[in-house]
Amino acid sequence: MNIDKYLPERASEHAAALLSPLGNRWLHVQGVVQRAYSMRTLFEEEDQHYLIAAAYLHDIGYAPSLNKTGFHPLDGANYVIQTLRDVRLASLVAHHSEAAFEARLRGYAHALHAFPHEHSVVADALTFCDMTTNPEGKPISFEERIAEILCRYREKYIVSQSIRQATPTLSRDIERTKQKLHQHEMNAFNKVGVI
């Protein structure tokens, strides 16, 4: 296995260059990265690198210079594939937080399918990190995050409709990650041997 141990660092450089001028968007990304770092020990080394790199890049498509379609997961994935040439990372960005729901409503389902949809603990963890971090980068419950998105985008039918459609699937992604976190905590507790 050939692990690119510099992938998170390279992702960080791209994200900082393109997103740091965007205020809350950059704060949100930094909060998502902090959550990803906090759970990295749940994963093998390669998956750790991909989770952290994807956390840095999941919203890169919001950078004004990358806005080609107006659909940030697709714009971000296209940027990642062109600059970092990493299909797995581009796919995690393309499909983060169940983006397929919004892609269908926007007419970009076919374009999104150009990127393989990874169904994995890493994809679930990325969704968990994104959907439990508020726009200012602070931890928030999944329910609060959904409410916040619906409030922020109440005037934008496609976004509010897609988040409503995606909520059951997002909830399952979140629950799988919570179970993995709980199992990890239980294993750590049992290793200590506390009675």
mmCIF file of C-alpha atoms in Angstrom:
data_model
loop_
_atom_site.group_PDB
_atom_site.id
_atom_site.type_symbol
_atom_site.label_atom_id
_atom_site.label_comp_id
_atom_site.label_asym_id
_atom_site.label_seq_id
_atom_site.Cartn_x
_atom_site.Cartn_y
_atom_site.Cartn_z
ATOM 1 C CA MET A 1 0.000 0.000 0.000
ATOM 2 C CA ASN A 2 1.373 3.385 -1.042
ATOM 3 C CA ILE A 3 0.058 5.942 1.452
ATOM 4 C CA ASP A 4 0.388 9.637 0.638
ATOM 5 C CA LYS A 5 1.201 10.902 4.113
ATOM 6 C CA TYR A 6 1.290 14.476 2.784
ATOM 7 C CA LEU A 7 -2.285 14.407 1.468
ATOM 8 C CA PRO A 8 -3.798 16.254 4.482
ATOM 9 C CA GLU A 9 -1.053 18.891 4.317
ATOM 10 C CA ARG A 10 -1.580 19.466 0.594
ATOM 11 C CA ALA A 11 -5.364 19.611 1.121
ATOM 12 C CA SER A 12 -4.856 22.127 3.930
ATOM 13 C CA GLU A 13 -2.788 24.393 1.670
ATOM 14 C CA HIS A 14 -5.432 24.379 -1.083
ATOM 15 C CA ALA A 15 -8.256 24.994 1.400
ATOM 16 C CA ALA A 16 -6.460 27.840 3.169
ATOM 17 C CA ALA A 17 -5.588 29.538 -0.117
ATOM 18 C CA LEU A 18 -9.127 29.376 -1.505
ATOM 19 C CA LEU A 19 -11.405 29.434 1.538
ATOM 20 C CA SER A 20 -9.682 31.611 4.152
ATOM 21 C CA PRO A 21 -11.129 34.816 2.612
ATOM 22 C CA LEU A 22 -14.671 33.417 2.995
ATOM 23 C CA GLY A 23 -15.208 34.111 6.718
ATOM 24 C CA ASN A 24 -17.669 31.651 8.230
ATOM 25 C CA ARG A 25 -17.138 29.132 5.423
ATOM 26 C CA TRP A 26 -13.477 28.877 6.463
ATOM 27 C CA LEU A 27 -14.434 28.702 10.150
ATOM 28 C CA HIS A 28 -16.829 25.851 9.362
ATOM 29 C CA VAL A 29 -14.160 23.960 7.419
ATOM 30 C CA GLN A 30 -11.668 24.368 10.257
ATOM 31 C CA GLY A 31 -14.258 23.031 12.711
ATOM 32 C CA VAL A 32 -14.963 20.036 10.463
ATOM 33 C CA VAL A 33 -11.205 19.358 10.306
ATOM 34 C CA GLN A 34 -10.957 19.512 14.119
ATOM 35 C CA ARG A 35 -13.740 16.926 14.404
ATOM 36 C CA ALA A 36 -11.997 14.735 11.827
ATOM 37 C CA TYR A 37 -8.733 14.934 13.772
ATOM 38 C CA SER A 38 -10.542 14.040 16.987
ATOM 39 C CA MET A 39 -11.789 10.757 15.517
ATOM 40 C CA ARG A 40 -8.828 9.829 13.347
ATOM 41 C CA THR A 41 -7.712 7.004 15.651
ATOM 42 C CA LEU A 42 -10.841 5.063 14.657
ATOM 43 C CA PHE A 43 -9.259 4.446 11.254
ATOM 44 C CA GLU A 44 -6.252 2.867 9.595
ATOM 45 C CA GLU A 45 -3.535 5.301 8.518
ATOM 46 C CA GLU A 46 -4.657 5.655 4.886
ATOM 47 C CA ASP A 47 -8.274 6.307 5.893
ATOM 48 C CA GLN A 48 -7.104 8.877 8.459
ATOM 49 C CA HIS A 49 -5.340 10.829 5.708
ATOM 50 C CA TYR A 50 -8.377 10.707 3.442
ATOM 51 C CA LEU A 51 -10.792 11.768 6.181
ATOM 52 C CA ILE A 52 -8.695 14.770 7.158
ATOM 53 C CA ALA A 53 -7.961 15.785 3.554
ATOM 54 C CA ALA A 54 -11.660 15.492 2.651
ATOM 55 C CA ALA A 55 -12.583 17.546 5.719
ATOM 56 C CA TYR A 56 -10.315 20.324 4.444
ATOM 57 C CA LEU A 57 -11.667 20.141 0.908
ATOM 58 C CA HIS A 58 -15.358 19.245 1.297
ATOM 59 C CA ASP A 59 -16.467 22.876 0.780
ATOM 60 C CA ILE A 60 -13.679 23.983 -1.580
ATOM 61 C CA GLY A 61 -16.277 24.341 -4.341
ATOM 62 C CA TYR A 62 -17.606 27.454 -2.597
ATOM 63 C CA ALA A 63 -14.446 29.342 -3.609
ATOM 64 C CA PRO A 64 -15.611 31.980 -6.130
ATOM 65 C CA SER A 65 -12.829 31.105 -8.579
ATOM 66 C CA LEU A 66 -14.056 27.477 -8.706
ATOM 67 C CA ASN A 67 -17.751 28.249 -9.132
ATOM 68 C CA LYS A 68 -18.567 26.693 -12.503
ATOM 69 C CA THR A 69 -21.928 24.996 -11.852
ATOM 70 C CA GLY A 70 -23.069 26.670 -8.633
ATOM 71 C CA PHE A 71 -23.177 23.221 -6.998
ATOM 72 C CA HIS A 72 -20.235 23.186 -4.603
ATOM 73 C CA PRO A 73 -19.732 19.394 -4.246
ATOM 74 C CA LEU A 74 -19.330 19.026 -8.011
ATOM 75 C CA ASP A 75 -17.217 22.166 -8.448
ATOM 76 C CA GLY A 76 -15.022 21.022 -5.558
ATOM 77 C CA ALA A 77 -14.642 17.478 -6.853
ATOM 78 C CA ASN A 78 -13.673 18.755 -10.305
ATOM 79 C CA TYR A 79 -11.030 20.987 -8.707
ATOM 80 C CA VAL A 80 -9.652 18.113 -6.609
ATOM 81 C CA ILE A 81 -9.394 15.760 -9.575
ATOM 82 C CA GLN A 82 -7.687 18.449 -11.691
ATOM 83 C CA THR A 83 -5.205 19.641 -9.066
ATOM 84 C CA LEU A 84 -4.558 16.704 -6.728
ATOM 85 C CA ARG A 85 -5.433 13.969 -9.235
ATOM 86 C CA ASP A 86 -6.884 11.726 -6.542
ATOM 87 C CA VAL A 87 -10.105 9.943 -7.504
ATOM 88 C CA ARG A 88 -10.955 8.768 -4.002
ATOM 89 C CA LEU A 89 -10.526 12.240 -2.499
ATOM 90 C CA ALA A 90 -12.507 13.860 -5.315
ATOM 91 C CA SER A 91 -15.270 11.297 -4.796
ATOM 92 C CA LEU A 92 -15.461 11.974 -1.058
ATOM 93 C CA VAL A 93 -15.791 15.694 -1.833
ATOM 94 C CA ALA A 94 -18.363 15.082 -4.585
ATOM 95 C CA HIS A 95 -20.638 12.971 -2.424
ATOM 96 C CA HIS A 96 -20.098 14.533 1.001
ATOM 97 C CA SER A 97 -23.172 14.813 3.190
ATOM 98 C CA GLU A 98 -25.357 12.928 0.699
ATOM 99 C CA ALA A 99 -24.924 15.505 -2.077
ATOM 100 C CA ALA A 100 -26.721 13.210 -4.549
ATOM 101 C CA PHE A 101 -30.089 14.446 -3.260
ATOM 102 C CA GLU A 102 -29.317 18.031 -4.224
ATOM 103 C CA ALA A 103 -27.588 16.922 -7.449
ATOM 104 C CA ARG A 104 -30.825 15.284 -8.623
ATOM 105 C CA LEU A 105 -32.860 18.424 -7.947
ATOM 106 C CA ARG A 106 -30.289 20.609 -9.720
ATOM 107 C CA GLY A 107 -29.995 18.297 -12.720
ATOM 108 C CA TYR A 108 -26.399 17.297 -11.941
ATOM 109 C CA ALA A 109 -26.978 13.650 -11.017
ATOM 110 C CA HIS A 110 -25.215 12.401 -14.146
ATOM 111 C CA ALA A 111 -22.222 14.708 -13.609
ATOM 112 C CA LEU A 112 -21.934 13.586 -9.986
ATOM 113 C CA HIS A 113 -21.957 9.929 -11.087
ATOM 114 C CA ALA A 114 -18.609 10.569 -12.787
ATOM 115 C CA PHE A 115 -17.218 10.253 -9.267
ATOM 116 C CA PRO A 116 -17.654 6.850 -7.583
ATOM 117 C CA HIS A 117 -19.872 7.065 -4.502
ATOM 118 C CA GLU A 118 -17.891 5.575 -1.635
ATOM 119 C CA HIS A 119 -20.078 3.887 0.965
ATOM 120 C CA SER A 120 -17.658 3.532 3.853
ATOM 121 C CA VAL A 121 -16.929 4.438 7.445
ATOM 122 C CA VAL A 122 -14.776 7.282 6.102
ATOM 123 C CA ALA A 123 -17.634 8.722 4.041
ATOM 124 C CA ASP A 124 -19.934 8.371 7.066
ATOM 125 C CA ALA A 125 -17.366 10.074 9.308
ATOM 126 C CA LEU A 126 -17.004 12.981 6.873
ATOM 127 C CA THR A 127 -20.777 13.416 6.919
ATOM 128 C CA PHE A 128 -20.727 13.239 10.728
ATOM 129 C CA CYS A 129 -18.023 15.919 10.944
ATOM 130 C CA ASP A 130 -19.809 18.216 8.470
ATOM 131 C CA MET A 131 -23.301 17.724 9.847
ATOM 132 C CA THR A 132 -22.311 18.250 13.494
ATOM 133 C CA THR A 133 -20.361 21.488 12.938
ATOM 134 C CA ASN A 134 -22.104 24.844 12.681
ATOM 135 C CA PRO A 135 -21.190 27.666 10.256
ATOM 136 C CA GLU A 136 -18.855 29.193 12.862
ATOM 137 C CA GLY A 137 -16.958 25.915 13.304
ATOM 138 C CA LYS A 138 -18.462 24.936 16.647
ATOM 139 C CA PRO A 139 -19.837 21.491 17.530
ATOM 140 C CA ILE A 140 -23.600 21.209 17.169
ATOM 141 C CA SER A 141 -26.066 18.346 17.280
ATOM 142 C CA PHE A 142 -27.231 16.840 14.000
ATOM 143 C CA GLU A 143 -30.790 18.015 14.699
ATOM 144 C CA GLU A 144 -29.605 21.565 15.363
ATOM 145 C CA ARG A 145 -27.533 21.503 12.173
ATOM 146 C CA ILE A 146 -30.496 20.427 10.043
ATOM 147 C CA ALA A 147 -32.632 23.179 11.604
ATOM 148 C CA GLU A 148 -29.851 25.728 11.007
ATOM 149 C CA ILE A 149 -29.512 24.741 7.325
ATOM 150 C CA LEU A 150 -33.269 24.889 6.785
ATOM 151 C CA CYS A 151 -33.415 28.334 8.394
ATOM 152 C CA ARG A 152 -30.409 29.673 6.462
ATOM 153 C CA TYR A 153 -31.689 28.397 3.128
ATOM 154 C CA ARG A 154 -35.432 28.895 3.688
ATOM 155 C CA GLU A 155 -35.648 31.070 0.567
ATOM 156 C CA LYS A 156 -33.771 28.556 -1.602
ATOM 157 C CA TYR A 157 -36.173 25.784 -2.522
ATOM 158 C CA ILE A 158 -33.634 23.320 -3.962
ATOM 159 C CA VAL A 159 -31.371 23.395 -0.910
ATOM 160 C CA SER A 160 -34.185 23.192 1.634
ATOM 161 C CA GLN A 161 -35.985 20.464 -0.333
ATOM 162 C CA SER A 162 -32.819 18.407 -0.793
ATOM 163 C CA ILE A 163 -31.901 18.603 2.893
ATOM 164 C CA ARG A 164 -35.402 17.424 3.821
ATOM 165 C CA GLN A 165 -35.091 14.510 1.391
ATOM 166 C CA ALA A 166 -31.571 13.667 2.586
ATOM 167 C CA THR A 167 -32.271 13.847 6.330
ATOM 168 C CA PRO A 168 -33.182 10.149 6.850
ATOM 169 C CA THR A 169 -30.057 9.024 4.978
ATOM 170 C CA LEU A 170 -27.881 11.581 6.753
ATOM 171 C CA SER A 171 -29.303 10.379 10.057
ATOM 172 C CA ARG A 172 -28.237 6.808 9.249
ATOM 173 C CA ASP A 173 -24.724 8.016 8.332
ATOM 174 C CA ILE A 174 -24.506 9.912 11.620
ATOM 175 C CA GLU A 175 -25.801 6.957 13.625
ATOM 176 C CA ARG A 176 -23.253 4.557 12.105
ATOM 177 C CA THR A 177 -20.448 6.948 13.063
ATOM 178 C CA LYS A 178 -21.830 7.381 16.581
ATOM 179 C CA GLN A 179 -21.897 3.600 16.946
ATOM 180 C CA LYS A 180 -18.299 3.366 15.770
ATOM 181 C CA LEU A 181 -17.284 6.075 18.255
ATOM 182 C CA HIS A 182 -19.165 4.296 21.041
ATOM 183 C CA GLN A 183 -17.552 0.947 20.185
ATOM 184 C CA HIS A 184 -14.120 2.589 20.161
ATOM 185 C CA GLU A 185 -14.769 4.104 23.586
ATOM 186 C CA MET A 186 -15.964 0.752 24.945
ATOM 187 C CA ASN A 187 -12.894 -1.017 23.581
ATOM 188 C CA ALA A 188 -10.620 1.598 25.149
ATOM 189 C CA PHE A 189 -12.506 1.310 28.432
ATOM 190 C CA ASN A 190 -12.181 -2.488 28.405
ATOM 191 C CA LYS A 191 -8.439 -2.305 27.646
ATOM 192 C CA VAL A 192 -7.902 -0.176 30.729
ATOM 193 C CA GLY A 193 -9.562 -2.890 32.756
ATOM 194 C CA VAL A 194 -11.678 -0.584 34.892
ATOM 195 C CA ILE A 195 -14.326 -2.520 36.795
#
